[in-house]
mmCIF file of C-alpha atoms in Angstrom:
data_model
loop_
_atom_site.group_PDB
_atom_site.id
_atom_site.type_symbol
_atom_site.label_atom_id
_atom_site.label_comp_id
_atom_site.label_asym_id
_atom_site.label_seq_id
_atom_site.Cartn_x
_atom_site.Cartn_y
_atom_site.Cartn_z
ATOM 1 C CA UNK M 6 -14.849 -8.571 -7.682
ATOM 2 C CA UNK M 7 -11.526 -9.622 -6.144
ATOM 3 C CA UNK M 8 -8.900 -6.873 -5.979
ATOM 4 C CA UNK M 9 -5.258 -7.517 -5.154
ATOM 5 C CA UNK M 10 -4.253 -4.325 -3.362
ATOM 6 C CA UNK M 11 -0.487 -4.883 -3.218
ATOM 7 C CA UNK M 12 1.206 -5.303 -6.605
ATOM 8 C CA UNK M 13 4.607 -3.921 -7.619
ATOM 9 C CA UNK M 14 4.607 -2.917 -11.278
ATOM 10 C CA UNK M 15 7.236 -1.175 -13.401
ATOM 11 C CA UNK M 16 10.048 -1.662 -15.870
ATOM 12 C CA UNK M 17 11.441 -4.632 -13.966
ATOM 13 C CA UNK M 18 7.978 -6.125 -13.402
ATOM 14 C CA UNK M 19 5.895 -4.910 -16.372
ATOM 15 C CA UNK M 20 2.128 -5.140 -16.395
ATOM 16 C CA UNK M 21 2.172 -7.825 -19.087
ATOM 17 C CA UNK M 22 4.099 -10.075 -16.703
ATOM 18 C CA UNK M 23 1.543 -9.627 -13.941
ATOM 19 C CA UNK M 24 -1.670 -10.268 -15.873
ATOM 20 C CA UNK M 25 -1.317 -14.087 -16.226
ATOM 21 C CA UNK M 26 -0.856 -14.478 -12.460
ATOM 22 C CA UNK M 27 -3.963 -12.405 -11.733
ATOM 23 C CA UNK M 28 -6.035 -14.308 -14.282
ATOM 24 C CA UNK M 29 -4.894 -17.666 -12.933
ATOM 25 C CA UNK M 30 -6.098 -16.657 -9.470
ATOM 26 C CA UNK M 31 -9.390 -15.217 -10.761
ATOM 27 C CA UNK M 32 -8.465 -11.726 -9.603
ATOM 28 C CA UNK M 33 -10.169 -8.934 -11.546
ATOM 29 C CA UNK M 34 -8.540 -5.805 -10.145
ATOM 30 C CA UNK M 35 -5.221 -4.582 -8.764
ATOM 31 C CA UNK M 36 -3.752 -1.639 -6.877
ATOM 32 C CA UNK M 37 -0.290 -1.076 -8.318
ATOM 33 C CA UNK M 38 2.841 0.716 -7.056
ATOM 34 C CA UNK M 39 6.165 1.511 -8.677
ATOM 35 C CA UNK M 40 9.082 -0.706 -7.568
ATOM 36 C CA UNK M 41 11.345 0.839 -4.937
ATOM 37 C CA UNK M 42 14.421 0.830 -7.171
ATOM 38 C CA UNK M 43 12.629 3.163 -9.579
ATOM 39 C CA UNK M 44 11.902 5.671 -6.797
ATOM 40 C CA UNK M 45 15.084 6.023 -4.733
ATOM 41 C CA UNK M 46 18.434 4.268 -4.190
ATOM 42 C CA UNK M 47 17.585 2.012 -1.270
ATOM 43 C CA UNK M 48 21.191 0.736 -1.068
ATOM 44 C CA UNK M 49 22.625 4.160 -0.241
ATOM 45 C CA UNK M 50 21.608 5.270 3.279
ATOM 46 C CA UNK M 51 23.060 8.717 2.513
ATOM 47 C CA UNK M 52 21.074 9.044 -0.704
ATOM 48 C CA UNK M 53 20.151 12.601 -1.671
ATOM 49 C CA UNK M 54 17.398 13.220 -4.175
ATOM 50 C CA UNK M 55 18.409 14.656 -7.555
ATOM 51 C CA UNK M 56 16.568 15.969 -10.621
ATOM 52 C CA UNK M 57 17.496 12.721 -12.372
ATOM 53 C CA UNK M 58 15.876 10.617 -9.661
ATOM 54 C CA UNK M 59 12.837 12.895 -9.589
ATOM 55 C CA UNK M 60 12.418 12.382 -13.332
ATOM 56 C CA UNK M 61 12.878 8.628 -12.961
ATOM 57 C CA UNK M 62 10.319 8.518 -10.156
ATOM 58 C CA UNK M 63 7.800 10.588 -12.110
ATOM 59 C CA UNK M 64 8.194 8.273 -15.098
ATOM 60 C CA UNK M 65 7.696 5.200 -12.904
ATOM 61 C CA UNK M 66 4.549 6.603 -11.314
ATOM 62 C CA UNK M 67 3.051 7.779 -14.597
ATOM 63 C CA UNK M 68 3.668 4.396 -16.205
ATOM 64 C CA UNK M 69 0.978 3.147 -13.831
ATOM 65 C CA UNK M 70 -1.412 5.896 -14.919
ATOM 66 C CA UNK M 71 -1.004 4.795 -18.533
ATOM 67 C CA UNK M 72 -1.789 1.201 -17.614
ATOM 68 C CA UNK M 73 -4.904 2.301 -15.738
ATOM 69 C CA UNK M 74 -6.145 4.315 -18.718
ATOM 70 C CA UNK M 75 -6.101 1.280 -20.987
ATOM 71 C CA UNK M 76 -6.976 -1.530 -18.556
ATOM 72 C CA UNK M 77 -10.136 -1.739 -16.486
ATOM 73 C CA UNK M 78 -9.743 -2.534 -12.803
ATOM 74 C CA UNK M 79 -6.227 -1.106 -12.384
ATOM 75 C CA UNK M 80 -5.822 1.444 -9.586
ATOM 76 C CA UNK M 81 -2.480 3.326 -9.655
ATOM 77 C CA UNK M 82 -0.882 4.566 -6.437
ATOM 78 C CA UNK M 83 1.568 7.461 -6.259
ATOM 79 C CA UNK M 84 4.872 6.455 -4.638
ATOM 80 C CA UNK M 85 6.024 9.583 -2.795
ATOM 81 C CA UNK M 86 9.539 10.543 -1.796
ATOM 82 C CA UNK M 87 11.345 13.591 -0.388
ATOM 83 C CA UNK M 88 10.369 16.007 -3.131
ATOM 84 C CA UNK M 89 6.804 15.654 -1.738
ATOM 85 C CA UNK M 90 5.384 16.745 -5.086
ATOM 86 C CA UNK M 91 1.802 17.872 -4.430
ATOM 87 C CA UNK M 92 1.185 18.481 -8.130
ATOM 88 C CA UNK M 93 1.358 14.757 -8.865
ATOM 89 C CA UNK M 94 -1.749 14.193 -6.739
ATOM 90 C CA UNK M 95 -3.913 15.744 -9.445
ATOM 91 C CA UNK M 96 -3.021 13.295 -12.224
ATOM 92 C CA UNK M 97 -5.514 10.604 -11.275
ATOM 93 C CA UNK M 98 -3.839 8.387 -8.687
ATOM 94 C CA UNK M 99 -6.195 6.372 -6.479
ATOM 95 C CA UNK M 100 -3.889 5.967 -3.497
ATOM 96 C CA UNK M 101 -0.435 6.637 -2.049
ATOM 97 C CA UNK M 102 2.565 4.372 -1.425
ATOM 98 C CA UNK M 103 4.807 5.580 1.415
ATOM 99 C CA UNK M 104 7.694 3.191 1.893
ATOM 100 C CA UNK M 105 11.133 2.677 3.368
ATOM 101 C CA UNK M 106 12.848 -0.066 5.359
ATOM 102 C CA UNK M 107 15.222 0.206 8.295
ATOM 103 C CA UNK M 108 18.715 1.173 7.111
ATOM 104 C CA UNK M 109 17.448 2.850 3.943
ATOM 105 C CA UNK M 110 17.346 6.588 3.119
ATOM 106 C CA UNK M 111 14.914 8.437 5.359
ATOM 107 C CA UNK M 112 11.900 10.635 4.738
ATOM 108 C CA UNK M 113 12.300 14.243 5.846
ATOM 109 C CA UNK M 114 9.200 14.457 8.011
ATOM 110 C CA UNK M 115 10.164 17.950 9.204
ATOM 111 C CA UNK M 116 9.922 19.379 5.683
ATOM 112 C CA UNK M 117 6.970 21.756 5.295
ATOM 113 C CA UNK M 118 6.332 20.201 1.879
ATOM 114 C CA UNK M 119 5.716 16.885 3.632
ATOM 115 C CA UNK M 120 3.002 18.454 5.757
ATOM 116 C CA UNK M 121 1.401 20.101 2.723
ATOM 117 C CA UNK M 122 1.399 16.796 0.857
ATOM 118 C CA UNK M 123 -0.285 15.037 3.766
ATOM 119 C CA UNK M 124 -2.951 17.751 3.792
ATOM 120 C CA UNK M 125 -3.589 17.222 0.067
ATOM 121 C CA UNK M 126 -3.740 13.447 0.472
ATOM 122 C CA UNK M 127 -6.357 13.781 3.204
ATOM 123 C CA UNK M 128 -8.268 16.395 1.204
ATOM 124 C CA UNK M 129 -8.502 13.978 -1.747
ATOM 125 C CA UNK M 130 -9.381 10.954 0.428
ATOM 126 C CA UNK M 131 -6.472 8.882 -0.868
ATOM 127 C CA UNK M 132 -5.598 5.793 1.193
ATOM 128 C CA UNK M 133 -1.916 5.512 2.130
ATOM 129 C CA UNK M 134 -0.136 2.157 2.102
ATOM 130 C CA UNK M 135 2.376 3.035 4.797
ATOM 131 C CA UNK M 136 5.461 0.837 5.243
ATOM 132 C CA UNK M 137 7.990 2.343 7.656
ATOM 133 C CA UNK M 138 9.829 1.468 10.851
ATOM 134 C CA UNK M 139 7.906 1.245 14.108
ATOM 135 C CA UNK M 140 8.642 4.719 15.576
ATOM 136 C CA UNK M 141 7.871 6.478 12.295
ATOM 137 C CA UNK M 142 4.688 4.452 11.865
ATOM 138 C CA UNK M 143 3.379 5.567 15.244
ATOM 139 C CA UNK M 144 4.476 9.166 14.704
ATOM 140 C CA UNK M 145 2.853 9.331 11.275
ATOM 141 C CA UNK M 146 -0.483 7.907 12.366
ATOM 142 C CA UNK M 147 -0.721 9.571 15.778
ATOM 143 C CA UNK M 148 0.823 12.968 15.025
ATOM 144 C CA UNK M 149 1.530 13.791 11.384
ATOM 145 C CA UNK M 150 -1.556 12.353 9.701
ATOM 146 C CA UNK M 151 -4.188 11.416 12.306
ATOM 147 C CA UNK M 152 -7.018 12.073 9.833
ATOM 148 C CA UNK M 153 -5.539 10.050 6.969
ATOM 149 C CA UNK M 154 -6.732 6.641 5.837
ATOM 150 C CA UNK M 155 -3.736 4.360 6.405
ATOM 151 C CA UNK M 156 -3.226 0.741 5.371
ATOM 152 C CA UNK M 157 -0.388 -1.034 7.177
ATOM 153 C CA UNK M 158 0.902 -3.746 4.816
ATOM 154 C CA UNK M 159 1.891 -7.302 5.705
ATOM 155 C CA UNK M 160 -0.149 -7.070 8.928
ATOM 156 C CA UNK M 161 2.633 -4.925 10.336
ATOM 157 C CA UNK M 162 5.535 -7.299 9.651
ATOM 158 C CA UNK M 163 7.827 -4.537 8.305
ATOM 159 C CA UNK M 164 6.363 -1.782 10.489
ATOM 160 C CA UNK M 165 7.779 -3.271 13.669
ATOM 161 C CA UNK M 166 6.017 -6.626 13.671
ATOM 162 C CA UNK M 167 2.440 -7.805 14.081
ATOM 163 C CA UNK M 168 2.467 -7.931 17.867
ATOM 164 C CA UNK M 169 4.138 -4.531 18.273
ATOM 165 C CA UNK M 170 1.598 -2.850 16.021
ATOM 166 C CA UNK M 171 -1.230 -4.732 17.723
ATOM 167 C CA UNK M 172 -0.044 -3.686 21.183
ATOM 168 C CA UNK M 173 0.323 -0.049 20.093
ATOM 169 C CA UNK M 174 -3.430 0.206 19.611
ATOM 170 C CA UNK M 175 -3.295 1.972 16.254
ATOM 171 C CA UNK M 176 -5.465 -0.659 14.537
ATOM 172 C CA UNK M 177 -8.249 0.444 16.866
ATOM 173 C CA UNK M 178 -8.311 3.789 15.078
ATOM 174 C CA UNK M 179 -11.232 4.127 12.687
ATOM 175 C CA UNK M 180 -9.148 4.929 9.604
ATOM 176 C CA UNK M 181 -6.273 2.491 10.107
ATOM 177 C CA UNK M 182 -6.409 -0.824 8.239
ATOM 178 C CA UNK M 183 -4.114 -3.751 7.465
ATOM 179 C CA UNK M 184 -3.344 -5.678 4.319
ATOM 180 C CA UNK M 185 -2.855 -9.429 4.394
ATOM 181 C CA UNK M 186 0.146 -9.750 2.061
ATOM 182 C CA UNK M 187 2.816 -12.172 3.317
ATOM 183 C CA UNK M 188 1.085 -12.538 6.688
ATOM 184 C CA UNK M 189 0.531 -15.960 8.223
ATOM 185 C CA UNK M 190 -2.938 -17.453 8.605
ATOM 186 C CA UNK M 191 -2.345 -17.367 12.355
ATOM 187 C CA UNK M 192 -1.821 -13.591 12.284
ATOM 188 C CA UNK M 193 -4.728 -13.085 9.895
ATOM 189 C CA UNK M 194 -7.034 -15.061 12.186
ATOM 190 C CA UNK M 195 -5.858 -13.166 15.274
ATOM 191 C CA UNK M 196 -6.435 -9.853 13.517
ATOM 192 C CA UNK M 197 -9.931 -10.805 12.389
ATOM 193 C CA UNK M 198 -10.908 -12.043 15.842
ATOM 194 C CA UNK M 199 -9.816 -8.760 17.397
ATOM 195 C CA UNK M 200 -10.681 -6.132 14.775
ATOM 196 C CA UNK M 201 -13.142 -7.749 12.369
ATOM 197 C CA UNK M 202 -13.299 -8.221 8.606
ATOM 198 C CA UNK M 203 -14.037 -4.540 7.937
ATOM 199 C CA UNK M 204 -10.407 -3.683 8.772
ATOM 200 C CA UNK M 205 -8.529 -6.226 6.618
ATOM 201 C CA UNK M 206 -7.664 -5.873 2.932
ATOM 202 C CA UNK M 207 -6.340 -8.584 0.626
ATOM 203 C CA UNK M 208 -2.960 -8.167 -1.057
ATOM 204 C CA UNK M 209 -0.240 -10.429 -2.444
ATOM 205 C CA UNK M 210 2.955 -8.295 -2.647
ATOM 206 C CA UNK M 211 3.653 -9.673 -6.131
ATOM 207 C CA UNK M 212 6.355 -10.496 -7.263
ATOM 208 C CA UNK M 213 7.499 -11.375 -3.734
ATOM 209 C CA UNK M 214 4.576 -13.771 -3.425
ATOM 210 C CA UNK M 215 1.999 -15.140 -5.845
ATOM 211 C CA UNK M 216 -1.588 -13.840 -5.904
ATOM 212 C CA UNK M 217 -2.941 -17.396 -6.036
ATOM 213 C CA UNK M 218 -1.085 -18.426 -2.874
ATOM 214 C CA UNK M 219 -2.001 -15.312 -0.901
ATOM 215 C CA UNK M 220 -5.626 -15.617 -2.012
ATOM 216 C CA UNK M 221 -5.860 -19.158 -0.629
ATOM 217 C CA UNK M 222 -5.011 -17.833 2.830
ATOM 218 C CA UNK M 223 -8.242 -15.833 2.753
ATOM 219 C CA UNK M 224 -10.548 -18.254 0.937
ATOM 220 C CA UNK M 225 -9.571 -21.083 3.306
ATOM 221 C CA UNK M 226 -10.438 -19.118 6.450
ATOM 222 C CA UNK M 227 -13.321 -20.352 8.590
ATOM 223 C CA UNK M 228 -15.328 -17.143 8.232
ATOM 224 C CA UNK M 229 -18.548 -16.191 6.457
ATOM 225 C CA UNK M 230 -18.653 -15.607 2.712
ATOM 226 C CA UNK M 231 -19.773 -12.037 3.345
ATOM 227 C CA UNK M 232 -16.652 -11.392 5.420
ATOM 228 C CA UNK M 233 -14.458 -12.926 2.725
ATOM 229 C CA UNK M 234 -16.076 -10.609 0.190
ATOM 230 C CA UNK M 235 -15.218 -7.596 2.360
ATOM 231 C CA UNK M 236 -11.569 -8.629 2.635
ATOM 232 C CA UNK M 237 -11.184 -9.587 -1.026
ATOM 233 C CA UNK M 238 -12.720 -6.487 -2.541
ATOM 234 C CA UNK M 239 -15.473 -4.794 -0.582
ATOM 235 C CA UNK M 240 -13.267 -2.902 1.837
ATOM 236 C CA UNK M 241 -10.881 -1.478 -0.737
ATOM 237 C CA UNK M 242 -13.762 -0.556 -3.045
ATOM 238 C CA UNK M 243 -15.226 1.449 -0.188
ATOM 239 C CA UNK M 244 -11.913 3.215 0.499
ATOM 240 C CA UNK M 245 -11.392 3.994 -3.187
ATOM 241 C CA UNK M 246 -14.966 5.194 -3.617
ATOM 242 C CA UNK M 247 -15.775 2.593 -6.281
#
C-alpha cells in the first residue's frame, strides 16, 4: 500500500480534486492537512488569533475527519496553532501538522498550553509533521519535545535547508524522520546513504507538486524493493500503528 503522507486538503483544494491524482499514481492512502490559509493569516506577521479564526481552523480540521470517516485510507492530521487546543486531540486525528515559515506569525512556545499540548501529543503517539525555521526546529526537537515522533518535511528544505539539518545531527535521533516531498533525488540519495530507508517517508506536498512526479523519485532509486516499500508505506504505517 502506497501512502502519500503530505497532502493539503480543504475548501480551496477539496478531496474530490485530489482523488484523481492519487488514482493516476496508484496511491491508495493519504495523510491530509488543512491548508495554511484556513488556519491563520500567514500574510500578517502581527496576526493575533481570534474566536473567528479558531472557528475557521476547527472547521478546516474537522473537514478532514469527515473525509476520513467516509473514505478508506485517509489519515487526518490536526493543524495546531496558538490556541493549543488539547481537546481536539481526542476527535480521531492520526497526526499533527505544526507549520510556519520565516516572516509569518509565530508560535508562542512559552505558553503553558503549548507544553500541555505537546504532552498530549506524545501520550497519544501522534507523529508531528514539523515545518519551522531552523532555530525553532532545533529547540522543539532538542528541548520542547525530545520524546515526540517528528517528521521534518521536504528533507529539511524549509527548516533551514537539507545540509543544515543534516549537520545538526537531529536526524540521528531515533524518533526524528524526514519526508521526501519536493526534495531532489540527490538529497534523497544522500539521506538514504547516511540514515537508511527506515527514516524516510514518501510525500508529494500536493497541490505544490504532483503525487505521480514525487513518486517517480522514489521508484527510480537504485535501492531494494523492500526499502522502497518502507519509504512508500511501511514506515508511516508503523508510525500510525496501522
